[in-house]
């Protein structure tokens, strides 16, 4: 479990194919800021651009760790290519502050940046979300973008899904990779966990009330 509050920015320094077919995944090596891995052990969970991954090997002196990512995860996520800078968040401890919102680290799909520009001291980020995610996105609701917990300021529905508009404060731009986004770039999206349960309850309730 995570909160969407980024604790470091790393870089993918190597990747290796785990097989020769499209059904095989990859092994990634991620370099971290100094001291980031000092309290991390094998088997720990770290969210990389919002995708929960398991630490499969660890080199604390060099501040690098490795993960094995499946073909399924590769197909559902973006931004995990060699050389890419990535947002990092260690798994939530029971004693930690919940500074963002409840994040599972299971990416629901990808969206596309439609606009990213400064507005006053902040930045406006607009993202086109696909129709399968649009119904979960609401005004003042939470969404995770590349692992960052953000608040939706506006939702504009259209035939291909919806566009969400988000305000980024300078701190977020400076301490995550979101400041590097450009129009046309794909981003990982995770919807609010509460929205999943609301839809399930409504769908099940309507199904049970339907006439036989």
Tab-separated table of C-alpha atoms in Angstrom:
chain	number	residue	atom	x	y	z
A	1	UNK	CA	0.000	0.000	0.000
A	2	UNK	CA	1.175	3.522	-0.834
A	3	UNK	CA	0.092	7.146	-0.431
A	4	UNK	CA	1.174	8.731	-3.721
A	5	UNK	CA	3.707	10.971	-1.931
A	6	UNK	CA	6.977	10.514	-3.835
A	7	UNK	CA	10.017	9.848	-1.635
A	8	UNK	CA	12.722	9.885	-4.305
A	9	UNK	CA	13.490	10.044	-8.013
A	10	UNK	CA	15.576	7.258	-9.544
A	11	UNK	CA	16.781	6.286	-12.981
A	12	UNK	CA	16.489	3.026	-14.928
A	13	UNK	CA	20.094	2.203	-15.753
A	14	UNK	CA	19.700	-1.227	-17.359
A	15	UNK	CA	17.115	-3.682	-18.630
A	16	UNK	CA	17.402	-7.317	-19.672
A	17	UNK	CA	14.859	-9.508	-21.430
A	18	UNK	CA	13.703	-12.485	-19.374
A	19	UNK	CA	12.982	-14.455	-22.545
A	20	UNK	CA	12.653	-14.197	-26.297
A	21	UNK	CA	8.858	-14.116	-26.703
A	22	UNK	CA	6.235	-11.432	-26.146
A	23	UNK	CA	5.070	-13.404	-23.114
A	24	UNK	CA	8.368	-12.772	-21.338
A	25	UNK	CA	9.008	-9.743	-19.156
A	26	UNK	CA	12.109	-7.760	-18.293
A	27	UNK	CA	14.569	-7.330	-15.441
A	28	UNK	CA	15.184	-3.669	-14.644
A	29	UNK	CA	17.971	-2.047	-12.628
A	30	UNK	CA	17.145	1.225	-10.898
A	31	UNK	CA	19.690	3.655	-9.449
A	32	UNK	CA	18.490	5.655	-6.434
A	33	UNK	CA	19.492	8.832	-4.566
A	34	UNK	CA	22.174	8.492	-1.888
A	35	UNK	CA	20.882	6.663	1.183
A	36	UNK	CA	17.504	5.778	-0.333
A	37	UNK	CA	17.984	2.017	-0.014
A	38	UNK	CA	19.522	1.990	3.477
A	39	UNK	CA	16.294	0.661	5.046
A	40	UNK	CA	15.191	-1.533	2.117
A	41	UNK	CA	15.455	-5.331	2.054
A	42	UNK	CA	14.927	-8.080	-0.503
A	43	UNK	CA	11.229	-8.683	-1.096
A	44	UNK	CA	10.214	-5.155	-0.155
A	45	UNK	CA	7.717	-3.282	-2.337
A	46	UNK	CA	8.604	-0.035	-4.100
A	47	UNK	CA	6.262	1.817	-6.452
A	48	UNK	CA	8.001	2.864	-9.678
A	49	UNK	CA	6.034	5.518	-11.569
A	50	UNK	CA	3.020	4.269	-9.654
A	51	UNK	CA	3.495	0.553	-10.366
A	52	UNK	CA	4.110	-1.641	-7.310
A	53	UNK	CA	7.227	-3.781	-7.806
A	54	UNK	CA	9.138	-6.278	-5.649
A	55	UNK	CA	12.844	-5.805	-4.937
A	56	UNK	CA	14.478	-8.983	-6.275
A	57	UNK	CA	18.109	-7.963	-5.839
A	58	UNK	CA	19.811	-5.212	-3.916
A	59	UNK	CA	23.159	-3.417	-4.028
A	60	UNK	CA	23.064	-0.969	-1.115
A	61	UNK	CA	26.659	0.343	-1.495
A	62	UNK	CA	25.892	1.373	-5.089
A	63	UNK	CA	22.311	2.398	-4.201
A	64	UNK	CA	20.793	0.207	-6.909
A	65	UNK	CA	18.041	-2.392	-6.857
A	66	UNK	CA	16.487	-4.757	-9.377
A	67	UNK	CA	12.961	-5.841	-10.209
A	68	UNK	CA	11.402	-8.424	-12.516
A	69	UNK	CA	8.442	-6.957	-14.399
A	70	UNK	CA	6.007	-9.220	-16.238
A	71	UNK	CA	4.785	-8.798	-19.804
A	72	UNK	CA	1.329	-7.996	-18.370
A	73	UNK	CA	2.726	-5.103	-16.312
A	74	UNK	CA	4.784	-3.838	-19.245
A	75	UNK	CA	1.666	-3.785	-21.417
A	76	UNK	CA	-0.282	-1.739	-18.872
A	77	UNK	CA	2.359	0.806	-17.901
A	78	UNK	CA	4.569	3.406	-19.540
A	79	UNK	CA	7.798	5.254	-18.753
A	80	UNK	CA	9.907	2.219	-17.805
A	81	UNK	CA	12.510	2.414	-20.582
A	82	UNK	CA	16.288	2.454	-19.992
A	83	UNK	CA	17.520	5.924	-19.089
A	84	UNK	CA	14.124	7.110	-17.863
A	85	UNK	CA	13.858	9.026	-14.611
A	86	UNK	CA	11.166	7.482	-12.415
A	87	UNK	CA	9.199	8.442	-9.316
A	88	UNK	CA	9.848	6.168	-6.336
A	89	UNK	CA	7.798	5.477	-3.226
A	90	UNK	CA	8.489	2.848	-0.572
A	91	UNK	CA	5.556	0.852	0.769
A	92	UNK	CA	3.524	2.499	3.534
A	93	UNK	CA	4.262	1.600	7.140
A	94	UNK	CA	1.373	1.321	9.597
A	95	UNK	CA	2.848	4.238	11.565
A	96	UNK	CA	3.304	6.574	8.572
A	97	UNK	CA	1.257	9.684	7.837
A	98	UNK	CA	-1.248	9.217	5.004
A	99	UNK	CA	-0.271	12.420	3.224
A	100	UNK	CA	-1.875	11.621	-0.139
A	101	UNK	CA	-4.614	9.025	-0.615
A	102	UNK	CA	-4.811	5.240	-0.506
A	103	UNK	CA	-2.835	3.929	-3.506
A	104	UNK	CA	-2.508	0.234	-4.342
A	105	UNK	CA	0.314	0.540	-6.868
A	106	UNK	CA	-1.767	-1.327	-9.474
A	107	UNK	CA	-1.846	0.835	-12.595
A	108	UNK	CA	-5.315	0.840	-14.175
A	109	UNK	CA	-4.250	2.179	-17.556
A	110	UNK	CA	-2.495	5.005	-19.321
A	111	UNK	CA	-3.586	8.494	-20.264
A	112	UNK	CA	-2.079	11.094	-22.595
A	113	UNK	CA	-0.905	14.576	-21.614
A	114	UNK	CA	-2.925	17.069	-23.675
A	115	UNK	CA	-1.557	20.263	-22.104
A	116	UNK	CA	1.153	21.227	-19.612
A	117	UNK	CA	1.993	24.881	-19.022
A	118	UNK	CA	2.749	27.361	-16.220
A	119	UNK	CA	-0.130	29.310	-14.685
A	120	UNK	CA	1.103	31.905	-12.196
A	121	UNK	CA	3.439	30.176	-9.765
A	122	UNK	CA	1.922	26.757	-10.516
A	123	UNK	CA	1.466	24.488	-13.547
A	124	UNK	CA	-1.704	23.229	-15.202
A	125	UNK	CA	-1.648	19.605	-16.275
A	126	UNK	CA	-4.374	18.231	-18.535
A	127	UNK	CA	-4.631	14.513	-19.260
A	128	UNK	CA	-6.903	12.631	-21.650
A	129	UNK	CA	-8.139	9.503	-19.886
A	130	UNK	CA	-9.620	6.518	-21.786
A	131	UNK	CA	-13.355	5.734	-21.507
A	132	UNK	CA	-12.806	2.712	-19.247
A	133	UNK	CA	-11.320	5.025	-16.585
A	134	UNK	CA	-13.382	8.159	-17.228
A	135	UNK	CA	-16.323	7.046	-15.076
A	136	UNK	CA	-14.065	6.863	-12.006
A	137	UNK	CA	-12.719	10.421	-12.297
A	138	UNK	CA	-14.581	13.205	-10.498
A	139	UNK	CA	-14.222	16.853	-9.544
A	140	UNK	CA	-12.073	17.150	-6.389
A	141	UNK	CA	-11.498	13.397	-6.493
A	142	UNK	CA	-8.070	11.767	-6.270
A	143	UNK	CA	-6.016	10.255	-9.076
A	144	UNK	CA	-2.486	8.897	-9.204
A	145	UNK	CA	-0.344	10.075	-12.146
A	146	UNK	CA	3.000	8.292	-12.527
A	147	UNK	CA	2.745	7.438	-8.843
A	148	UNK	CA	1.928	10.966	-7.645
A	149	UNK	CA	-1.248	11.586	-5.637
A	150	UNK	CA	-3.118	14.512	-7.217
A	151	UNK	CA	-6.496	16.243	-6.953
A	152	UNK	CA	-8.722	16.616	-10.019
A	153	UNK	CA	-9.795	20.245	-10.456
A	154	UNK	CA	-12.012	19.761	-13.505
A	155	UNK	CA	-13.424	16.927	-15.621
A	156	UNK	CA	-14.407	17.513	-19.249
A	157	UNK	CA	-16.206	14.531	-20.771
A	158	UNK	CA	-15.918	13.768	-24.483
A	159	UNK	CA	-16.627	10.889	-26.853
A	160	UNK	CA	-13.221	9.297	-26.300
A	161	UNK	CA	-13.318	9.401	-22.500
A	162	UNK	CA	-12.566	12.580	-20.579
A	163	UNK	CA	-9.956	15.236	-19.999
A	164	UNK	CA	-8.950	15.910	-16.399
A	165	UNK	CA	-7.317	19.158	-15.323
A	166	UNK	CA	-4.912	19.265	-12.411
A	167	UNK	CA	-2.933	22.034	-10.703
A	168	UNK	CA	0.660	21.229	-9.740
A	169	UNK	CA	2.346	23.318	-7.065
A	170	UNK	CA	6.068	24.159	-7.525
A	171	UNK	CA	7.119	21.590	-4.884
A	172	UNK	CA	5.520	18.751	-6.868
A	173	UNK	CA	7.131	19.913	-10.119
A	174	UNK	CA	10.561	20.159	-8.471
A	175	UNK	CA	10.531	16.890	-6.514
A	176	UNK	CA	8.949	14.475	-9.014
A	177	UNK	CA	9.362	13.733	-12.712
A	178	UNK	CA	6.044	15.428	-13.540
A	179	UNK	CA	7.908	18.621	-14.376
A	180	UNK	CA	9.390	16.804	-17.388
A	181	UNK	CA	6.015	15.988	-18.970
A	182	UNK	CA	5.187	17.182	-22.473
A	183	UNK	CA	1.986	17.207	-24.552
A	184	UNK	CA	1.476	13.838	-26.242
A	185	UNK	CA	3.347	11.902	-23.557
A	186	UNK	CA	1.754	8.816	-21.990
A	187	UNK	CA	1.354	8.595	-18.206
A	188	UNK	CA	0.359	5.845	-15.785
A	189	UNK	CA	-3.020	6.314	-14.101
A	190	UNK	CA	-4.484	4.679	-11.015
A	191	UNK	CA	-8.023	5.573	-9.987
A	192	UNK	CA	-9.113	6.119	-6.394
A	193	UNK	CA	-9.732	2.828	-4.581
A	194	UNK	CA	-12.989	4.159	-3.114
A	195	UNK	CA	-14.373	4.694	-6.634
A	196	UNK	CA	-13.947	0.981	-7.380
A	197	UNK	CA	-16.102	-0.028	-4.418
A	198	UNK	CA	-18.755	2.588	-5.154
A	199	UNK	CA	-19.134	1.262	-8.708
A	200	UNK	CA	-19.248	-2.339	-7.460
A	201	UNK	CA	-21.972	-1.564	-4.931
A	202	UNK	CA	-24.059	0.361	-7.448
A	203	UNK	CA	-23.647	-2.244	-10.187
A	204	UNK	CA	-24.471	-5.135	-7.871
A	205	UNK	CA	-27.404	-3.265	-6.378
A	206	UNK	CA	-28.954	-2.561	-9.776
A	207	UNK	CA	-28.412	-6.170	-10.878
A	208	UNK	CA	-30.193	-7.504	-7.783
A	209	UNK	CA	-33.136	-5.134	-8.294
A	210	UNK	CA	-33.543	-5.996	-11.973
A	211	UNK	CA	-36.719	-7.984	-12.721
A	212	UNK	CA	-36.214	-11.694	-13.394
